[in-house]
Amino acid sequence: MDLSGSSALVTGGAGGFGAATTRRLVAAGAKVVIADLAEDKGKALADELGDAATFVPTDVTSDDSVDEAIAIAAGLAPLRTTVIVHGGPAAARRMVNRKGEAYPAEVFARTVDIFLTGTYRVMSKAAAAMTRNEPLEDNQRGVVISTASIAGFEGQVGQSDYSAAKGGVIGLTLTAARDLAPTGVRVMCIAPGTFFTPAYKMSEEDAQAKWGPGVPNPKRMGHADEYARLAQHIAENDYLNGTVIRIDGALRFNI
Ligand SMILES: NC(=O)c1ccc[n+]([C@@H]2O[C@H](COP(=O)([O-])OP(=O)(O)OC[C@H]3O[C@@H](n4cnc5c(N)ncnc54)[C@H](O)[C@@H]3O)[C@@H](O)[C@H]2O)c1
């Protein structure tokens, strides 16, 4: 799919992966809606990129908010690419703590709401909007790319909520691709390992020292642009559909 003359929506578009993806999609010729909660970062990025990018304050847990962001994107040009890469809180607590107390189901559900239900909300609504696009070659109308994590495969100690939500995002991928096949909308998922982004609330040097040595090869955390290059490739390559691509330098989370 040629992205020039189309629009794209990036949830979490002001974040580490999101901003790198926004830049790549703009460079490939798309008009991008930065759909993020973070007003300051979102506006600053949109100002920097000029006419090619629009910041729309968006909360992926709200139907109305997501509807508005999609309508704005589809009003710029046919919406053909959606990258779901928003963040959110995740516990750093074991299911049962040292005092013998269970981690509250309400907190678990909130994490699932943002990462999994939020992904479903954006994916389903974006795909619905894409059905109104004129078909391209091979009946293609667009692509939705979600973001899981290698924690969705291997789990992560102290992150039952996050691992379960990301496992759900992985499980959604093939079903969504099959459901949407008659509409010409593809669905793909990226499962990153450890990448330095603002989500790590420390300097890049400290993060690399802590996380880099555990990665087999290359022996470092990933760069956000490595995620963004993969997202762009998925958008442009029509034969990628219904699967999850790990991008992790061969890292596997072990206990
Ligand atoms: N960085 C990593 O190592 C890594 C690894 C695996 C998976 N991931 C996943 O990649 C995604 C992005 O991570 P990142 O490292 O770029 O994080 P980040 O913190 O740099 O960016 C996340 C962005 O999401 C926005 N956001 C948070 N809640 C939102 C909501 N309800 N609606 C809309 N936007 C919201 C934030 O404002 C922020 O700009 C997350 O889903 C994360 O789980 C990251």
CSV table of C-alpha atoms and ligand atoms in Angstrom, one decimal:
chain,number,residue,atom,x,y,z
A,1,MET,CA,0.0,0.0,0.0
A,2,ASP,CA,1.3,3.4,-0.9
A,3,LEU,CA,0.7,5.8,2.0
A,4,SER,CA,0.9,9.0,0.1
A,5,GLY,CA,-2.4,10.7,-0.1
A,6,SER,CA,-3.9,8.7,2.7
A,7,SER,CA,-4.3,9.5,6.4
A,8,ALA,CA,-3.2,7.6,9.5
A,9,LEU,CA,-4.1,7.5,13.1
A,10,VAL,CA,-1.6,6.8,15.8
A,11,THR,CA,-2.8,6.2,19.4
A,12,GLY,CA,-0.2,7.2,21.9
A,13,GLY,CA,1.2,9.2,18.9
A,14,ALA,CA,3.1,11.6,21.3
A,15,GLY,CA,4.9,8.7,23.1
A,16,GLY,CA,8.2,7.0,22.4
A,17,PHE,CA,7.0,4.5,19.7
A,18,GLY,CA,4.1,6.7,18.7
A,19,ALA,CA,6.2,9.8,17.9
A,20,ALA,CA,8.8,7.7,16.0
A,21,THR,CA,5.9,6.1,14.0
A,22,THR,CA,4.2,9.4,13.3
A,23,ARG,CA,7.5,10.8,11.9
A,24,ARG,CA,7.9,7.7,9.6
A,25,LEU,CA,4.3,7.8,8.3
A,26,VAL,CA,4.6,11.5,7.6
A,27,ALA,CA,7.9,10.9,5.7
A,28,ALA,CA,6.1,8.2,3.7
A,29,GLY,CA,3.4,10.8,2.6
A,30,ALA,CA,0.5,10.2,5.1
A,31,LYS,CA,-1.4,12.8,7.0
A,32,VAL,CA,-1.2,11.7,10.6
A,33,VAL,CA,-3.5,12.2,13.5
A,34,ILE,CA,-1.6,12.1,16.8
A,35,ALA,CA,-4.2,10.6,19.1
A,36,ASP,CA,-2.9,10.9,22.6
A,37,LEU,CA,-3.8,12.1,26.1
A,38,ALA,CA,-0.7,14.1,26.4
A,39,GLU,CA,-1.5,17.6,25.1
A,40,ASP,CA,1.8,19.3,25.5
A,41,LYS,CA,3.9,16.6,23.8
A,42,GLY,CA,1.2,16.0,21.1
A,43,LYS,CA,0.9,19.7,20.2
A,44,ALA,CA,4.7,20.1,20.1
A,45,LEU,CA,5.1,17.2,17.7
A,46,ALA,CA,2.2,18.4,15.5
A,47,ASP,CA,3.7,22.0,15.4
A,48,GLU,CA,7.1,20.5,14.4
A,49,LEU,CA,5.6,18.4,11.6
A,50,GLY,CA,3.4,21.2,10.2
A,51,ASP,CA,0.4,20.4,7.9
A,52,ALA,CA,1.2,16.7,7.8
A,53,ALA,CA,0.3,16.1,11.5
A,54,THR,CA,-2.7,17.0,13.6
A,55,PHE,CA,-2.9,16.5,17.4
A,56,VAL,CA,-6.3,15.3,18.6
A,57,PRO,CA,-6.6,14.9,22.4
A,58,THR,CA,-7.8,11.3,22.7
A,59,ASP,CA,-8.5,8.8,25.4
A,60,VAL,CA,-8.7,5.2,24.1
A,61,THR,CA,-11.0,4.2,27.0
A,62,SER,CA,-13.8,6.5,25.6
A,63,ASP,CA,-16.0,5.7,22.6
A,64,ASP,CA,-16.8,9.4,21.9
A,65,SER,CA,-13.1,10.4,22.0
A,66,VAL,CA,-12.0,7.6,19.7
A,67,ASP,CA,-14.9,8.3,17.3
A,68,GLU,CA,-13.8,12.0,17.1
A,69,ALA,CA,-10.2,11.2,16.4
A,70,ILE,CA,-11.1,8.7,13.6
A,71,ALA,CA,-13.6,11.2,12.1
A,72,ILE,CA,-10.9,13.9,12.0
A,73,ALA,CA,-8.4,11.5,10.4
A,74,ALA,CA,-10.9,10.3,7.8
A,75,GLY,CA,-11.7,13.9,7.0
A,76,LEU,CA,-8.1,14.7,6.1
A,77,ALA,CA,-7.8,11.9,3.5
A,78,PRO,CA,-8.9,8.2,3.3
A,79,LEU,CA,-7.9,6.6,6.6
A,80,ARG,CA,-5.8,3.6,5.5
A,81,THR,CA,-3.3,3.1,8.5
A,82,THR,CA,-4.0,2.9,12.2
A,83,VAL,CA,-1.2,2.1,14.6
A,84,ILE,CA,-2.4,1.4,18.2
A,85,VAL,CA,0.6,2.1,20.4
A,86,HIS,CA,-0.8,4.0,23.4
A,87,GLY,CA,0.6,3.3,26.9
A,88,GLY,CA,-0.9,3.1,30.3
A,89,PRO,CA,-0.2,2.0,33.8
A,90,ALA,CA,0.8,-1.5,34.7
A,91,ALA,CA,1.4,-2.9,38.1
A,92,ALA,CA,4.8,-3.8,39.5
A,93,ARG,CA,3.3,-6.1,42.1
A,94,ARG,CA,3.0,-9.8,42.5
A,95,MET,CA,-0.5,-11.3,42.5
A,96,VAL,CA,-0.2,-11.9,46.2
A,97,ASN,CA,2.1,-9.6,48.2
A,98,ARG,CA,4.3,-10.4,51.2
A,99,LYS,CA,1.5,-9.7,53.6
A,100,GLY,CA,-0.6,-12.3,51.8
A,101,GLU,CA,-3.0,-9.8,50.2
A,102,ALA,CA,-4.4,-10.3,46.7
A,103,TYR,CA,-3.7,-7.7,44.0
A,104,PRO,CA,-7.1,-6.1,43.5
A,105,ALA,CA,-9.2,-7.2,40.5
A,106,GLU,CA,-10.3,-3.6,39.9
A,107,VAL,CA,-6.8,-2.5,39.2
A,108,PHE,CA,-6.2,-5.5,37.0
A,109,ALA,CA,-9.4,-4.7,35.1
A,110,ARG,CA,-8.3,-1.0,34.6
A,111,THR,CA,-5.1,-2.2,32.9
A,112,VAL,CA,-7.0,-4.6,30.7
A,113,ASP,CA,-9.4,-1.8,29.8
A,114,ILE,CA,-6.7,0.5,28.5
A,115,PHE,CA,-4.4,-2.0,26.8
A,116,LEU,CA,-6.8,-4.7,25.5
A,117,THR,CA,-10.3,-3.2,25.4
A,118,GLY,CA,-8.8,0.1,24.2
A,119,THR,CA,-7.0,-1.7,21.4
A,120,TYR,CA,-10.3,-3.5,20.4
A,121,ARG,CA,-12.2,-0.2,20.5
A,122,VAL,CA,-9.7,1.6,18.2
A,123,MET,CA,-9.2,-1.4,15.9
A,124,SER,CA,-12.9,-2.1,15.4
A,125,LYS,CA,-13.9,1.6,14.9
A,126,ALA,CA,-10.9,2.3,12.6
A,127,ALA,CA,-11.7,-0.8,10.5
A,128,ALA,CA,-15.3,0.3,10.3
A,129,ALA,CA,-14.2,3.7,8.9
A,130,MET,CA,-11.8,1.9,6.5
A,131,THR,CA,-14.7,-0.1,4.9
A,132,ARG,CA,-15.9,3.3,3.4
A,133,ASN,CA,-12.6,3.7,1.5
A,134,GLU,CA,-12.3,3.0,-2.2
A,135,PRO,CA,-10.5,-0.3,-2.6
A,136,LEU,CA,-7.0,-0.3,-3.9
A,137,GLU,CA,-5.2,-3.1,-5.8
A,138,ASP,CA,-6.3,-6.6,-4.5
A,139,ASN,CA,-9.4,-5.1,-2.8
A,140,GLN,CA,-7.1,-3.5,-0.1
A,141,ARG,CA,-8.7,-0.8,2.1
A,142,GLY,CA,-6.3,-0.4,4.9
A,143,VAL,CA,-4.3,-1.9,7.8
A,144,VAL,CA,-4.6,-1.8,11.6
A,145,ILE,CA,-1.4,-2.5,13.6
A,146,SER,CA,-1.6,-3.2,17.3
A,147,THR,CA,1.2,-3.4,19.9
A,148,ALA,CA,1.6,-6.3,22.3
A,149,SER,CA,4.8,-7.1,24.1
A,150,ILE,CA,7.0,-10.1,24.5
A,151,ALA,CA,5.4,-10.2,28.0
A,152,GLY,CA,2.2,-11.3,26.3
A,153,PHE,CA,4.1,-14.5,25.3
A,154,GLU,CA,6.5,-15.1,28.2
A,155,GLY,CA,4.8,-13.2,31.0
A,156,GLN,CA,6.6,-10.9,33.4
A,157,VAL,CA,6.9,-11.4,37.2
A,158,GLY,CA,4.8,-8.7,39.0
A,159,GLN,CA,2.8,-7.8,35.9
A,160,SER,CA,-0.1,-10.2,35.7
A,161,ASP,CA,-2.4,-7.4,34.5
A,162,TYR,CA,-0.1,-6.2,31.7
A,163,SER,CA,0.9,-9.7,30.6
A,164,ALA,CA,-2.7,-10.8,30.4
A,165,ALA,CA,-3.8,-7.7,28.5
A,166,LYS,CA,-0.9,-8.1,26.0
A,167,GLY,CA,-1.7,-11.8,25.6
A,168,GLY,CA,-5.2,-10.7,24.8
A,169,VAL,CA,-3.9,-8.3,22.1
A,170,ILE,CA,-1.9,-11.2,20.6
A,171,GLY,CA,-5.0,-13.4,20.7
A,172,LEU,CA,-7.1,-10.8,19.0
A,173,THR,CA,-4.9,-10.5,15.9
A,174,LEU,CA,-5.7,-13.6,13.8
A,175,THR,CA,-9.4,-13.5,14.7
A,176,ALA,CA,-9.6,-9.8,13.7
A,177,ALA,CA,-7.7,-10.4,10.5
A,178,ARG,CA,-10.2,-13.2,9.6
A,179,ASP,CA,-13.2,-11.2,10.6
A,180,LEU,CA,-12.1,-8.2,8.5
A,181,ALA,CA,-10.8,-10.2,5.5
A,182,PRO,CA,-14.0,-9.6,3.5
A,183,THR,CA,-13.6,-5.8,4.0
A,184,GLY,CA,-10.0,-5.7,2.7
A,185,VAL,CA,-8.6,-4.5,6.0
A,186,ARG,CA,-5.5,-6.2,7.3
A,187,VAL,CA,-4.6,-6.7,11.0
A,188,MET,CA,-1.1,-7.1,12.3
A,189,CYS,CA,0.5,-7.0,15.7
A,190,ILE,CA,4.0,-6.0,16.8
A,191,ALA,CA,5.4,-7.5,20.0
A,192,PRO,CA,8.5,-5.5,21.2
A,193,GLY,CA,11.1,-6.5,23.7
A,194,THR,CA,12.7,-3.7,25.7
A,195,PHE,CA,13.0,-0.3,23.9
A,196,PHE,CA,14.2,2.9,25.5
A,197,THR,CA,11.3,5.4,25.5
A,198,PRO,CA,9.9,7.9,28.0
A,199,ALA,CA,8.0,5.0,29.5
A,200,TYR,CA,11.3,4.2,31.3
A,201,LYS,CA,11.4,7.0,33.8
A,202,MET,CA,15.3,7.2,33.9
A,203,SER,CA,18.1,8.4,31.6
A,204,GLU,CA,18.9,6.4,28.5
A,205,GLU,CA,22.3,5.6,29.9
A,206,ASP,CA,20.9,4.1,33.1
A,207,ALA,CA,18.2,2.2,31.2
A,208,GLN,CA,20.7,0.8,28.7
A,209,ALA,CA,23.0,-0.2,31.6
A,210,LYS,CA,20.2,-2.0,33.4
A,211,TRP,CA,18.4,-3.7,30.4
A,212,GLY,CA,20.8,-3.7,27.5
A,213,PRO,CA,23.2,-6.5,28.7
A,214,GLY,CA,20.3,-9.0,29.0
A,215,VAL,CA,19.5,-8.7,25.2
A,216,PRO,CA,21.3,-11.5,23.2
A,217,ASN,CA,22.1,-9.5,20.0
A,218,PRO,CA,22.3,-6.6,19.5
A,219,LYS,CA,23.3,-6.2,23.2
A,220,ARG,CA,21.2,-3.1,23.9
A,221,MET,CA,17.7,-1.9,24.2
A,222,GLY,CA,15.8,-1.2,21.0
A,223,HIS,CA,15.5,2.3,19.5
A,224,ALA,CA,11.9,3.6,18.9
A,225,ASP,CA,12.7,4.1,15.3
A,226,GLU,CA,13.3,0.4,14.9
A,227,TYR,CA,9.7,-0.2,15.9
A,228,ALA,CA,8.6,2.6,13.6
A,229,ARG,CA,10.4,1.2,10.6
A,230,LEU,CA,8.7,-2.1,11.1
A,231,ALA,CA,5.3,-0.4,11.4
A,232,GLN,CA,5.9,1.4,8.2
A,233,HIS,CA,6.9,-1.8,6.4
A,234,ILE,CA,3.8,-3.6,7.7
A,235,ALA,CA,1.6,-0.8,6.4
A,236,GLU,CA,3.3,-0.9,3.0
A,237,ASN,CA,3.5,-4.7,2.5
A,238,ASP,CA,0.0,-6.1,1.7
A,239,TYR,CA,0.9,-9.7,2.2
A,240,LEU,CA,1.5,-9.3,5.9
A,241,ASN,CA,-1.7,-10.1,7.7
A,242,GLY,CA,-3.0,-11.9,10.8
A,243,THR,CA,0.2,-12.5,12.6
A,244,VAL,CA,2.4,-11.1,15.4
A,245,ILE,CA,6.0,-10.0,14.7
A,246,ARG,CA,8.4,-10.0,17.6
A,247,ILE,CA,11.1,-7.3,17.5
A,248,ASP,CA,13.3,-8.1,20.5
A,249,GLY,CA,17.0,-8.9,19.6
A,250,ALA,CA,16.2,-12.5,20.6
A,251,LEU,CA,15.3,-11.5,24.2
A,252,ARG,CA,13.1,-13.9,26.1
A,253,PHE,CA,11.8,-12.9,29.5
A,254,ASN,CA,12.9,-15.5,32.1
A,255,ILE,CA,12.2,-15.5,35.7
B,1,LIG,N1,9.1,0.6,25.5
B,1,LIG,C1,9.1,-0.7,25.6
B,1,LIG,O1,10.1,-1.3,26.0
B,1,LIG,C2,7.9,-1.5,25.2
B,1,LIG,C3,8.0,-2.9,25.1
B,1,LIG,C4,6.9,-3.6,24.8
B,1,LIG,C5,5.7,-3.0,24.5
B,1,LIG,N2,5.6,-1.7,24.6
B,1,LIG,C6,4.3,-1.1,24.4
B,1,LIG,O2,4.3,-0.1,23.4
B,1,LIG,C7,3.3,0.9,23.7
B,1,LIG,C8,3.9,2.3,23.8
B,1,LIG,O3,5.0,2.3,24.7
B,1,LIG,P1,6.0,3.5,24.8
B,1,LIG,O4,7.3,2.9,25.3
B,1,LIG,O5,6.1,4.2,23.5
B,1,LIG,O6,5.4,4.4,25.9
B,1,LIG,P2,5.3,6.0,26.2
B,1,LIG,O7,5.0,6.1,27.6
B,1,LIG,O8,6.6,6.6,25.6
B,1,LIG,O9,4.1,6.5,25.3
B,1,LIG,C9,2.8,6.1,25.6
B,1,LIG,C10,1.8,7.2,25.1
B,1,LIG,O10,0.5,6.7,25.3
B,1,LIG,C11,-0.3,7.8,25.8
B,1,LIG,N3,-1.5,7.3,26.5
B,1,LIG,C12,-1.5,6.8,27.8
B,1,LIG,N4,-2.8,6.5,28.1
B,1,LIG,C13,-3.6,6.8,27.0
B,1,LIG,C14,-5.0,6.8,26.7
B,1,LIG,N5,-5.8,6.3,27.6
B,1,LIG,N6,-5.4,7.2,25.5
B,1,LIG,C15,-4.5,7.7,24.6
B,1,LIG,N7,-3.2,7.8,24.8
B,1,LIG,C16,-2.7,7.4,26.0
B,1,LIG,C17,0.7,8.6,26.7
B,1,LIG,O11,0.3,9.9,26.9
B,1,LIG,C18,2.0,8.5,26.0
B,1,LIG,O12,2.2,9.6,25.1
B,1,LIG,C19,2.6,0.5,25.0
B,1,LIG,O13,1.5,-0.3,24.7
B,1,LIG,C20,3.7,-0.5,25.6
B,1,LIG,O14,3.1,-1.5,26.4
B,1,LIG,C21,6.6,-0.9,25.0
